[in-house]
Coordinates of C-alpha atoms in Angstrom, one line a residue:
Chain A
M1 CA 29.0 4.2 21.0
F2 CA 27.2 2.8 17.8
L3 CA 24.0 2.2 19.6
H4 CA 23.5 3.6 22.7
V5 CA 20.3 3.4 24.8
T6 CA 19.8 5.2 28.1
E7 CA 17.1 4.8 30.6
L8 CA 14.6 3.6 27.8
S9 CA 11.1 3.0 29.3
A10 CA 8.1 1.6 27.1
R11 CA 4.8 0.2 27.8
Y12 CA 1.8 -1.2 26.2
G13 CA -0.9 1.1 27.6
R14 CA -0.8 1.0 31.3
I15 CA 1.6 -2.3 31.6
P16 CA 5.2 -1.2 31.7
V17 CA 7.6 -3.7 29.6
L18 CA 10.7 -2.1 29.7
N19 CA 11.9 -0.3 32.8
G20 CA 15.0 2.1 32.5
I21 CA 17.1 0.1 29.7
E22 CA 20.8 0.7 29.7
L23 CA 22.3 -0.6 26.7
Q24 CA 25.6 0.1 24.6
V25 CA 26.9 -1.6 21.5
A26 CA 30.2 -0.6 19.8
A27 CA 30.6 -0.3 15.8
G28 CA 31.2 -3.9 14.7
E29 CA 30.1 -5.9 17.8
F30 CA 27.7 -8.6 18.1
V31 CA 25.8 -8.4 21.1
G32 CA 23.0 -11.4 22.3
V33 CA 20.2 -10.4 24.8
L34 CA 18.9 -13.5 26.4
G35 CA 15.8 -13.6 28.4
H36 CA 12.5 -15.9 29.1
N37 CA 9.4 -15.3 27.2
G38 CA 7.5 -12.0 28.3
M39 CA 10.4 -10.2 29.4
G40 CA 10.6 -7.6 27.0
K41 CA 13.1 -9.3 24.3
T42 CA 11.0 -8.1 21.5
T43 CA 9.6 -5.0 22.8
L44 CA 13.1 -3.9 23.4
L45 CA 13.7 -4.3 19.4
R46 CA 10.3 -2.7 18.4
T47 CA 11.2 0.3 20.6
L48 CA 14.4 0.6 18.9
M49 CA 13.0 0.4 15.7
G50 CA 10.3 2.8 16.9
F51 CA 7.4 0.5 16.4
V52 CA 6.6 1.0 19.9
P53 CA 7.1 4.5 21.4
A54 CA 9.7 5.4 24.1
Q55 CA 7.9 6.8 27.1
R56 CA 11.1 7.9 28.7
G57 CA 15.1 7.4 27.9
R58 CA 17.3 8.2 24.7
I59 CA 18.1 6.0 21.9
A60 CA 21.2 7.4 20.2
F61 CA 22.3 5.4 16.7
D62 CA 25.3 6.3 14.8
D63 CA 25.8 9.5 17.3
V64 CA 22.2 10.9 16.1
D65 CA 19.2 11.0 18.6
V66 CA 16.6 8.9 17.0
T67 CA 13.9 8.4 19.9
R68 CA 11.4 10.4 18.1
E69 CA 12.0 9.5 14.6
P70 CA 9.5 7.0 12.7
P71 CA 10.5 3.5 11.9
Y72 CA 10.9 4.3 8.3
A73 CA 13.5 7.1 9.1
R74 CA 15.6 5.0 11.4
A75 CA 15.8 2.4 8.7
R76 CA 17.0 4.7 6.4
R77 CA 20.0 5.7 8.6
G78 CA 21.0 2.2 8.3
L79 CA 19.2 0.5 11.1
G80 CA 18.2 -2.9 10.0
Y81 CA 15.6 -5.3 11.4
V82 CA 14.9 -9.0 10.9
P83 CA 11.5 -9.7 12.9
Q84 CA 10.3 -12.5 14.7
G85 CA 8.1 -14.4 12.0
R86 CA 10.3 -13.0 9.2
E87 CA 7.5 -10.6 7.5
I88 CA 8.2 -11.5 4.3
F89 CA 5.7 -11.1 1.5
P90 CA 4.4 -14.2 0.9
G91 CA 2.5 -13.3 -2.3
L92 CA 5.7 -12.0 -4.1
S93 CA 8.6 -14.0 -5.5
V94 CA 11.8 -14.1 -3.6
R95 CA 13.2 -11.8 -6.4
D96 CA 10.5 -9.3 -6.0
N97 CA 11.0 -9.4 -2.0
L98 CA 14.8 -8.6 -2.5
R99 CA 13.9 -5.6 -5.4
M100 CA 11.8 -4.5 -2.3
G101 CA 14.7 -3.4 -0.4
F102 CA 16.3 -1.4 -3.5
A103 CA 15.0 1.7 -5.5
G104 CA 16.6 2.8 -8.5
R105 CA 18.9 1.3 -11.3
G106 CA 21.1 -1.4 -10.9
V107 CA 19.1 -3.6 -8.7
D108 CA 19.6 -7.2 -10.4
E109 CA 23.6 -6.7 -10.2
R110 CA 23.2 -5.7 -6.5
I111 CA 20.8 -9.0 -6.0
D112 CA 23.6 -11.1 -7.4
A113 CA 25.9 -9.6 -5.0
I114 CA 23.7 -10.3 -2.0
L115 CA 23.0 -13.8 -3.0
E116 CA 26.7 -14.6 -2.9
T117 CA 26.1 -14.7 1.0
F118 CA 23.0 -16.6 0.6
P119 CA 23.5 -19.3 -2.1
R120 CA 20.5 -21.4 -1.1
L121 CA 17.9 -18.7 -2.7
T122 CA 19.5 -18.4 -5.9
P123 CA 17.3 -21.4 -7.6
L124 CA 14.2 -20.5 -5.5
L125 CA 14.2 -16.5 -6.8
N126 CA 11.2 -17.3 -9.0
R127 CA 9.3 -19.0 -6.3
R128 CA 6.5 -17.3 -4.1
G129 CA 7.8 -16.1 -0.8
G130 CA 5.1 -17.9 1.1
A131 CA 6.1 -21.5 -0.6
L132 CA 9.4 -21.3 1.1
S133 CA 10.1 -23.2 4.3
G134 CA 10.3 -21.3 7.4
G135 CA 14.2 -21.5 7.2
E136 CA 14.3 -20.1 4.0
Q137 CA 12.0 -17.6 4.5
Q138 CA 14.4 -16.8 7.4
L139 CA 17.2 -16.7 4.9
L140 CA 15.2 -14.4 2.8
A141 CA 14.4 -11.7 5.3
I142 CA 17.7 -11.4 6.3
A143 CA 18.6 -11.2 2.7
R144 CA 16.1 -8.6 2.0
C145 CA 17.3 -6.5 5.2
L146 CA 21.0 -6.5 3.7
A147 CA 19.4 -4.8 0.6
G148 CA 18.8 -2.1 2.4
Q149 CA 22.7 -1.4 3.2
P150 CA 22.2 -1.4 7.1
K151 CA 25.1 -0.5 9.4
M152 CA 23.3 -2.6 12.1
I153 CA 21.0 -5.4 12.1
L154 CA 18.6 -6.3 14.9
F155 CA 17.5 -10.0 15.0
D156 CA 14.5 -10.9 16.9
E157 CA 14.5 -14.9 17.7
P158 CA 15.9 -15.9 13.9
T159 CA 16.1 -19.6 15.3
E160 CA 12.4 -19.6 16.4
G161 CA 10.8 -22.7 14.5
I162 CA 13.7 -23.2 12.1
Q163 CA 15.0 -26.9 10.9
P164 CA 18.4 -27.5 12.8
S165 CA 20.2 -27.8 9.3
I166 CA 19.5 -24.3 8.7
I167 CA 20.4 -23.2 11.9
E168 CA 23.9 -24.1 11.5
E169 CA 23.4 -22.4 8.1
L170 CA 22.3 -19.1 10.2
V171 CA 25.3 -19.5 12.0
V172 CA 27.7 -19.2 9.3
V173 CA 25.6 -16.5 7.7
L174 CA 25.7 -14.1 10.6
R175 CA 29.3 -15.2 11.4
Q176 CA 30.1 -14.1 7.7
L177 CA 28.0 -10.6 8.1
H178 CA 29.8 -9.7 11.4
Q179 CA 33.3 -11.0 10.7
R180 CA 33.6 -10.4 7.0
Q181 CA 31.2 -7.4 6.4
G182 CA 31.8 -5.8 9.4
L183 CA 28.0 -5.5 10.6
T184 CA 26.8 -4.3 13.9
I185 CA 24.6 -6.7 15.5
L186 CA 22.1 -7.2 18.2
L187 CA 20.5 -10.5 18.5
V188 CA 17.7 -11.4 20.8
E189 CA 17.6 -15.2 21.1
Q190 CA 15.9 -17.9 23.5
N191 CA 18.6 -20.7 21.8
L192 CA 21.5 -20.7 24.1
E193 CA 23.4 -22.8 22.0
F194 CA 23.1 -20.1 18.8
I195 CA 23.6 -17.0 21.2
A196 CA 26.7 -18.5 22.5
E197 CA 28.2 -19.5 19.5
L198 CA 27.8 -15.9 18.1
A199 CA 27.6 -13.2 20.4
Q200 CA 30.9 -11.6 21.9
R201 CA 29.1 -10.6 24.7
V202 CA 25.3 -11.7 26.2
L203 CA 23.0 -9.4 28.3
L204 CA 20.2 -10.8 30.5
I205 CA 16.9 -9.4 30.4
Q206 CA 14.4 -9.5 32.9
K207 CA 11.1 -7.9 33.3
G208 CA 12.1 -4.9 31.2
T209 CA 15.6 -4.5 32.8
I210 CA 19.0 -5.5 31.6
L211 CA 19.9 -7.4 34.9
R212 CA 23.7 -8.7 33.9
E213 CA 26.2 -9.1 31.4
L214 CA 27.8 -12.5 30.7
R215 CA 30.8 -13.8 28.4
P216 CA 29.4 -16.5 26.0
K217 CA 31.5 -19.4 27.7
E218 CA 29.5 -18.3 31.1
L219 CA 26.6 -19.4 29.5
R220 CA 27.4 -22.8 29.5
Q221 CA 28.0 -22.9 33.1
A222 CA 25.6 -24.8 35.3
D223 CA 25.3 -22.3 38.1
V224 CA 24.6 -19.3 35.7
L225 CA 22.1 -20.9 33.7
N226 CA 20.2 -22.0 37.0
E227 CA 20.3 -18.7 38.3
F228 CA 19.6 -16.4 35.3
V229 CA 18.0 -18.5 32.9
G230 CA 16.7 -21.4 34.9
V231 CA 16.9 -24.3 32.2
G232 CA 18.9 -26.6 34.2
T233 CA 22.4 -27.8 33.3
D234 CA 22.1 -29.6 29.8
A235 CA 22.9 -26.9 27.6
G236 CA 26.4 -27.2 27.9
Chain B
M1 CA 7.4 -0.5 -17.8
K2 CA 9.2 -2.7 -19.5
L3 CA 7.9 -4.2 -22.7
R4 CA 8.5 -7.6 -21.9
R5 CA 6.7 -7.3 -18.5
V6 CA 3.5 -6.3 -20.1
S7 CA 0.9 -8.9 -19.5
P8 CA -1.3 -10.4 -22.6
G9 CA -4.4 -9.4 -20.5
I10 CA -3.3 -5.6 -20.5
V11 CA -2.7 -5.4 -24.2
A12 CA -5.8 -7.3 -24.9
T13 CA -7.5 -4.5 -22.8
A14 CA -6.3 -2.0 -24.3
A15 CA -6.6 -3.1 -27.7
V16 CA -10.4 -3.9 -27.0
M17 CA -10.5 -0.1 -25.9
V18 CA -8.7 1.0 -29.3
A19 CA -11.2 -0.9 -31.2
V20 CA -14.0 0.3 -29.6
G21 CA -12.9 3.7 -29.4
L22 CA -12.2 4.0 -33.0
G23 CA -15.0 1.2 -34.5
V24 CA -18.0 2.2 -32.6
P25 CA -18.8 5.7 -34.0
L26 CA -19.0 4.1 -37.2
V27 CA -21.9 1.9 -36.3
V28 CA -23.8 3.3 -33.5
D29 CA -26.5 6.3 -33.6
Q30 CA -25.6 9.4 -31.8
F31 CA -27.6 8.6 -28.9
Q32 CA -25.6 5.5 -28.1
L33 CA -22.5 7.4 -29.0
L34 CA -23.6 9.5 -26.0
Q35 CA -24.5 6.8 -23.8
L36 CA -21.1 5.2 -24.5
T37 CA -19.2 8.6 -23.7
V38 CA -20.7 8.6 -20.4
F39 CA -19.7 5.0 -19.9
A40 CA -16.2 5.5 -20.7
S41 CA -16.5 8.9 -18.3
M42 CA -17.6 6.7 -15.3
C43 CA -14.9 4.1 -16.2
I44 CA -12.4 6.6 -15.5
L45 CA -14.2 7.2 -12.1
A46 CA -14.0 3.7 -11.4
L47 CA -10.4 3.2 -12.1
S48 CA -9.8 6.0 -9.5
L49 CA -11.2 4.1 -6.7
G50 CA -9.8 0.9 -8.2
V51 CA -6.1 2.3 -7.7
V52 CA -6.7 3.9 -4.5
W53 CA -8.6 0.8 -2.8
G54 CA -7.5 -2.3 -4.8
Y55 CA -3.9 -1.2 -4.8
G56 CA -3.4 1.1 -2.3
G57 CA -5.9 -0.8 0.1
I58 CA -7.4 2.6 1.1
L59 CA -11.5 2.0 1.3
C60 CA -12.5 5.7 0.5
F61 CA -16.2 5.8 0.6
G62 CA -16.0 9.6 -0.6
Q63 CA -14.4 9.0 -4.1
S64 CA -17.6 11.0 -5.2
A65 CA -16.4 14.1 -3.4
F66 CA -13.3 14.5 -6.1
F67 CA -15.5 13.3 -8.8
G68 CA -18.0 16.3 -7.9
L69 CA -15.1 18.7 -6.9
G70 CA -13.9 18.2 -10.4
A71 CA -17.3 18.6 -12.0
Y72 CA -18.0 21.6 -10.1
T73 CA -14.2 23.1 -10.9
Y74 CA -15.0 22.5 -14.6
A75 CA -18.0 24.3 -14.5
V76 CA -17.2 27.0 -12.5
T77 CA -14.1 27.6 -14.8
A78 CA -15.4 27.0 -18.0
V79 CA -18.5 29.3 -17.3
N80 CA -16.1 32.1 -16.4
L81 CA -13.6 31.6 -18.9
A82 CA -16.0 30.4 -21.7
E83 CA -13.2 28.0 -22.4
S84 CA -12.5 24.5 -21.7
T85 CA -8.5 23.7 -21.6
L86 CA -7.6 25.5 -18.2
A87 CA -11.2 24.4 -17.0
I88 CA -9.9 20.4 -17.6
L89 CA -7.1 21.0 -15.8
L90 CA -8.1 22.9 -13.1
S91 CA -10.7 20.1 -12.6
I92 CA -7.6 17.6 -11.9
V93 CA -5.5 20.0 -9.9
V94 CA -8.0 21.0 -7.4
P95 CA -9.5 17.5 -6.4
A96 CA -5.7 16.8 -6.2
V97 CA -5.1 19.3 -3.8
F98 CA -8.2 18.5 -1.7
A99 CA -7.3 15.0 -1.4
A100 CA -3.6 15.8 -0.7
L101 CA -4.8 18.1 2.4
L102 CA -7.7 15.7 3.2
G103 CA -5.0 12.4 3.1
Y104 CA -2.5 14.3 4.7
F105 CA -4.5 15.0 8.0
M106 CA -5.9 11.3 7.7
F107 CA -2.4 9.4 7.1
Y108 CA -0.3 11.6 9.4
G109 CA -2.5 11.5 12.2
R110 CA -2.8 7.5 11.6
L111 CA -6.1 7.1 11.4
S112 CA -7.2 3.7 11.3
D113 CA -9.4 2.1 8.2
V114 CA -12.8 2.7 9.6
Y115 CA -12.4 6.1 10.8
L116 CA -10.8 6.9 7.2
G117 CA -13.7 5.4 5.6
V118 CA -16.2 7.5 7.9
I119 CA -14.3 10.9 7.2
T120 CA -14.4 10.3 3.3
L121 CA -17.9 9.8 3.5
S122 CA -18.6 12.5 5.8
V123 CA -16.5 14.8 3.3
T124 CA -18.6 13.8 0.4
L125 CA -21.9 14.5 2.2
I126 CA -20.8 17.4 3.5
F127 CA -20.3 18.7 0.0
F128 CA -23.8 17.5 -1.1
N129 CA -25.2 19.5 1.4
L130 CA -23.1 22.6 1.0
M131 CA -24.0 22.8 -2.8
N132 CA -27.6 22.0 -2.2
S133 CA -27.7 25.1 0.1
T134 CA -26.0 27.5 -2.8
A135 CA -29.2 28.5 -4.4
G136 CA -29.7 32.3 -4.8
D137 CA -27.7 34.9 -6.3
A138 CA -25.5 35.5 -3.6
Y139 CA -24.0 32.0 -4.2
R140 CA -21.8 32.7 -7.4
I141 CA -18.0 32.7 -8.4
G142 CA -17.2 34.8 -11.1
T143 CA -19.9 34.7 -13.4
A144 CA -21.0 31.2 -12.8
R145 CA -24.0 30.8 -10.4
L146 CA -24.2 27.8 -8.4
N147 CA -27.8 27.4 -8.2
G148 CA -28.1 25.0 -5.4
F149 CA -30.2 21.6 -5.9
N150 CA -31.0 22.9 -9.5
G151 CA -27.6 22.9 -10.5
M152 CA -25.7 24.4 -13.3
P153 CA -27.2 24.0 -16.8
S154 CA -25.8 24.9 -20.3
L155 CA -22.2 24.6 -19.3
P156 CA -19.5 25.4 -21.8
T157 CA -18.6 22.0 -23.4
F158 CA -15.2 21.0 -24.6
N159 CA -13.3 23.2 -27.6
V160 CA -10.2 22.8 -29.4
P161 CA -7.3 24.0 -27.3
G162 CA -6.6 27.8 -27.8
N163 CA -9.7 27.8 -30.1
P164 CA -12.8 28.6 -28.2
G165 CA -15.3 28.9 -30.6
R166 CA -14.1 25.4 -32.2
L167 CA -16.4 22.9 -30.0
L168 CA -16.0 19.2 -30.1
D169 CA -18.8 17.4 -31.7
P170 CA -19.8 14.1 -29.7
T171 CA -17.9 12.1 -31.8
E172 CA -14.5 13.9 -31.2
T173 CA -15.5 14.1 -27.6
F174 CA -16.4 10.3 -27.6
Y175 CA -12.7 9.9 -29.1
L176 CA -11.0 11.8 -26.4
V177 CA -13.2 10.3 -23.6
M178 CA -11.7 7.1 -25.3
A179 CA -8.2 8.4 -25.4
L180 CA -8.2 9.5 -21.8
L181 CA -9.7 6.1 -20.7
L182 CA -6.9 4.3 -22.3
S183 CA -4.6 6.8 -21.2
V184 CA -5.5 6.5 -17.4
Y185 CA -5.5 2.6 -17.6
V186 CA -2.2 2.4 -19.5
G187 CA -0.6 5.0 -17.0
L188 CA -1.8 3.3 -14.0
H189 CA -0.2 -0.3 -15.1
A190 CA 3.0 1.4 -15.9
L191 CA 2.9 3.2 -12.4
L192 CA 1.9 -0.1 -10.4
A193 CA 4.4 -2.0 -12.6
S194 CA 7.3 0.8 -11.2
H195 CA 9.1 0.5 -7.7
F196 CA 6.3 3.2 -6.6
G197 CA 3.9 0.8 -7.5
R198 CA 5.7 -2.0 -5.8
V199 CA 5.8 0.1 -2.7
V200 CA 2.1 0.9 -2.4
V201 CA 0.9 -2.8 -3.1
A202 CA 3.5 -3.6 -0.6
V203 CA 1.9 -1.1 1.9
R204 CA -1.4 -2.3 1.2
E205 CA -0.2 -6.0 2.1
N206 CA 1.7 -4.9 5.6
E207 CA 2.6 -1.4 6.6
T208 CA 5.0 -2.9 9.0
R209 CA 7.1 -4.6 6.5
C210 CA 7.4 -1.5 4.4
E211 CA 8.5 0.6 7.4
L212 CA 11.2 -2.2 7.8
L213 CA 12.5 -1.4 4.6
G214 CA 12.8 2.2 5.1
Y215 CA 9.7 3.3 3.1
D216 CA 7.6 6.1 4.3
V217 CA 3.9 4.4 4.4
R218 CA 1.8 7.6 4.9
L219 CA 3.7 9.4 1.7
H220 CA 3.2 6.4 -0.3
K221 CA -0.5 6.1 1.1
L222 CA -1.0 9.9 0.7
L223 CA 0.0 10.0 -3.1
V224 CA -1.6 7.3 -4.2
F225 CA -4.9 8.8 -2.5
T226 CA -3.9 12.1 -4.4
L227 CA -3.8 10.5 -7.5
G228 CA -7.0 8.6 -7.0
G229 CA -8.7 12.2 -6.2
A230 CA -6.9 13.9 -9.5
I231 CA -8.0 11.0 -11.7
A232 CA -11.7 11.1 -10.2
G233 CA -11.6 14.7 -10.7
L234 CA -10.7 14.3 -14.5
A235 CA -13.9 11.9 -14.8
G236 CA -16.0 14.7 -13.3
S237 CA -15.3 17.1 -15.7
L238 CA -16.0 14.7 -18.6
F239 CA -19.2 13.8 -16.6
A240 CA -20.1 17.9 -16.6
N241 CA -19.1 18.1 -20.4
W242 CA -21.2 15.1 -21.4
G243 CA -24.5 16.8 -20.1
A244 CA -23.5 20.1 -20.3
F245 CA -25.0 20.3 -16.5
V246 CA -23.6 19.4 -12.9
S247 CA -25.7 19.3 -9.9
P248 CA -25.1 18.4 -6.3
N249 CA -26.2 14.8 -6.9
V250 CA -22.6 14.2 -7.7
F251 CA -21.7 14.3 -4.1
S252 CA -24.6 11.9 -3.1
L253 CA -24.6 8.7 -1.4
S254 CA -25.8 6.8 -4.2
T255 CA -23.1 8.3 -6.5
T256 CA -20.4 7.3 -3.8
S257 CA -22.0 3.6 -3.4
Q258 CA -22.2 3.3 -7.1
I259 CA -18.5 3.3 -7.3
I260 CA -18.0 1.0 -4.7
I261 CA -20.4 -1.6 -6.5
W262 CA -18.6 -1.2 -9.6
V263 CA -15.2 -1.9 -7.9
I264 CA -16.5 -5.0 -6.3
V265 CA -18.7 -6.3 -9.3
G266 CA -15.7 -6.0 -11.4
G267 CA -13.0 -7.2 -8.9
L268 CA -10.8 -5.4 -6.3
G269 CA -7.0 -5.6 -7.1
T270 CA -7.3 -5.2 -10.8
L271 CA -7.5 -2.2 -13.0
V272 CA -9.6 -4.0 -15.8
G273 CA -12.4 -5.0 -13.3
P274 CA -13.6 -1.9 -12.2
I275 CA -13.9 -0.9 -16.0
I276 CA -16.0 -4.3 -16.6
G277 CA -17.9 -3.6 -13.4
C278 CA -18.5 -0.1 -14.2
V279 CA -19.7 -1.0 -18.0
L280 CA -22.1 -3.9 -16.7
M281 CA -23.6 -1.9 -13.8
Q282 CA -24.3 1.1 -16.1
Y283 CA -25.5 -0.7 -18.9
L284 CA -28.2 -2.4 -16.2
A285 CA -29.0 1.0 -14.8
T286 CA -29.7 2.3 -18.2
E287 CA -31.9 -0.9 -18.9
L288 CA -33.8 -0.6 -15.4
G289 CA -34.6 3.2 -16.2
T290 CA -36.8 2.2 -18.9
Q291 CA -38.8 0.0 -17.2
Q292 CA -41.3 0.5 -13.9
L293 CA -41.3 -2.9 -12.3
A294 CA -38.4 -2.8 -10.1
N295 CA -36.5 0.1 -8.4
T296 CA -32.9 0.8 -9.6
S297 CA -31.7 1.5 -6.4
L298 CA -32.9 -1.7 -5.1
M299 CA -32.1 -3.9 -7.7
F300 CA -28.2 -2.5 -7.2
G301 CA -28.5 -3.2 -3.7
I302 CA -29.6 -7.0 -4.5
I303 CA -26.7 -7.2 -6.9
F304 CA -24.1 -5.6 -4.3
L305 CA -25.3 -8.2 -1.9
A306 CA -25.2 -11.2 -4.1
F307 CA -21.8 -10.4 -5.4
V308 CA -20.5 -9.6 -1.5
L309 CA -22.0 -13.4 -0.7
L310 CA -21.4 -15.5 -3.7
V311 CA -18.9 -13.9 -5.9
P312 CA -16.5 -11.7 -3.1
R313 CA -13.7 -11.5 -5.5
G314 CA -15.6 -9.9 -8.2
I315 CA -16.0 -11.0 -11.6
V316 CA -12.1 -10.8 -13.1
P317 CA -10.3 -12.7 -10.1
S318 CA -13.1 -15.1 -10.3
L319 CA -12.8 -15.8 -13.5
G320 CA -9.0 -15.9 -12.8
V321 CA -9.6 -18.6 -10.4
V322 CA -11.9 -20.6 -12.8
R323 CA -9.0 -20.5 -15.4
A324 CA -6.4 -21.5 -13.2
R325 CA -8.8 -24.8 -12.0
L326 CA -9.5 -25.7 -15.6
S327 CA -5.6 -25.6 -16.8
A328 CA -4.7 -27.3 -13.1
V329 CA -7.4 -30.0 -14.6
R330 CA -5.9 -30.2 -18.1
A331 CA -2.3 -30.5 -16.8
R332 CA -3.3 -33.3 -14.5
P333 CA -2.3 -36.7 -16.6
P334 CA -5.3 -39.4 -17.6
A335 CA -6.2 -41.9 -15.0

């Protein structure tokens, strides 16, 4: 397994947030994690990245135990993370935001290669990151993550606050990254349509535990939605 | 630093430094030249905090610890060797190593900004008390007596490297100090324009983002902190050479707060700002020292408060804002 998480628990102070998470993602797989607010989706990703310390359990990435490694070391191993809120540098230009992902020579050539996947960013290269729309910032965050040449990317609700036209573009971009570039992806989302469109399998998370695994088409079934997601029947 | 990226402001500042360095000795008397030499030395000290705080985002309340350590290292080494070259080099290395050790425990211990400020301030005050307690024959390093609160007088001044008998005269010392100020200023700009510099600024902006990109935040903070310590140490040796004297006052609260005031007055996040702030405040201190009406420290406190409340960005960034607004007004089409 590319990402192998066993018995993972984490807490904020005295409040437990993750309770014995079991999660496996194979190389080249696209896995979605679905759950309500406060169920531990973001904490799961932050724990996988090392921003929240694991109280118990083990995280193995690419056959290496990274449980005690700091975030930058995990990023260097090829674990990319596109967080909620994008976390771009608002004062830097789009080009400099992308440059931050690189070190050494040949930066501009590598940026050009990445921009082929993100043509929308090309005319914006000299614009300040903070002046972009939410959707453009999301694309920039993904492009910058790719600059680090990750082997796997963790996405935290990339559709949050994004206009529908860019969500469609995100679907195309993520599919391209998965299918053409063979990237392994773990996507945390609340947007049923988005996750059903992209993920090969979906994990339902509730109260910090993986409750059940679903096929994407099952997400459109009314009984499943009512039982596990509680959003009614209008999603399919 | 690629030439095409050098901003006109940096070129202009460097040109002013060259012009001052070459022209001033021709038009001022020796007393004024000595005054300008210490101003330039203090500008290097201001740059050390300017880069650590303004670019690294590390509010170091104890920059005078490294300054004083550099001054004492120069004094002790120069007295023992009767030669200044190695003394200058050690005055950079010793504070840098001390900054690296202190920084290691602070950054790798993940201390928050508040604790960092408290610890750096405590360290400089510990040095202050320690050096004040070194009066008496017992406190000597080699042939150098530390002399407690009386300080170390009659220090050997700078000599031509390899020729201890050939001392630099005040004009040559001024050239040297101006050349060092120019080198530190240009060197820091080159560093900040490099990939390392971009990461340092990015760490200041948001540590989490940098970790996401695979950068070791603690290491970058440690390196910039160490660099600041080295530059402050260099300034310390220049200061000790200027007066041929060093006392525990280099570690005092007034010295450390002065450096912070220079940076705040000149403008955080710029390199020319701390230089301007330092020159203005040094000039003011000199002028205030000639009168009896107002206490200099009190006046400094009032100026500090006025800047924090009225010009929080400092002189240089505020001028930038004014210039941008004027440009916008000029660019607006007539009604």
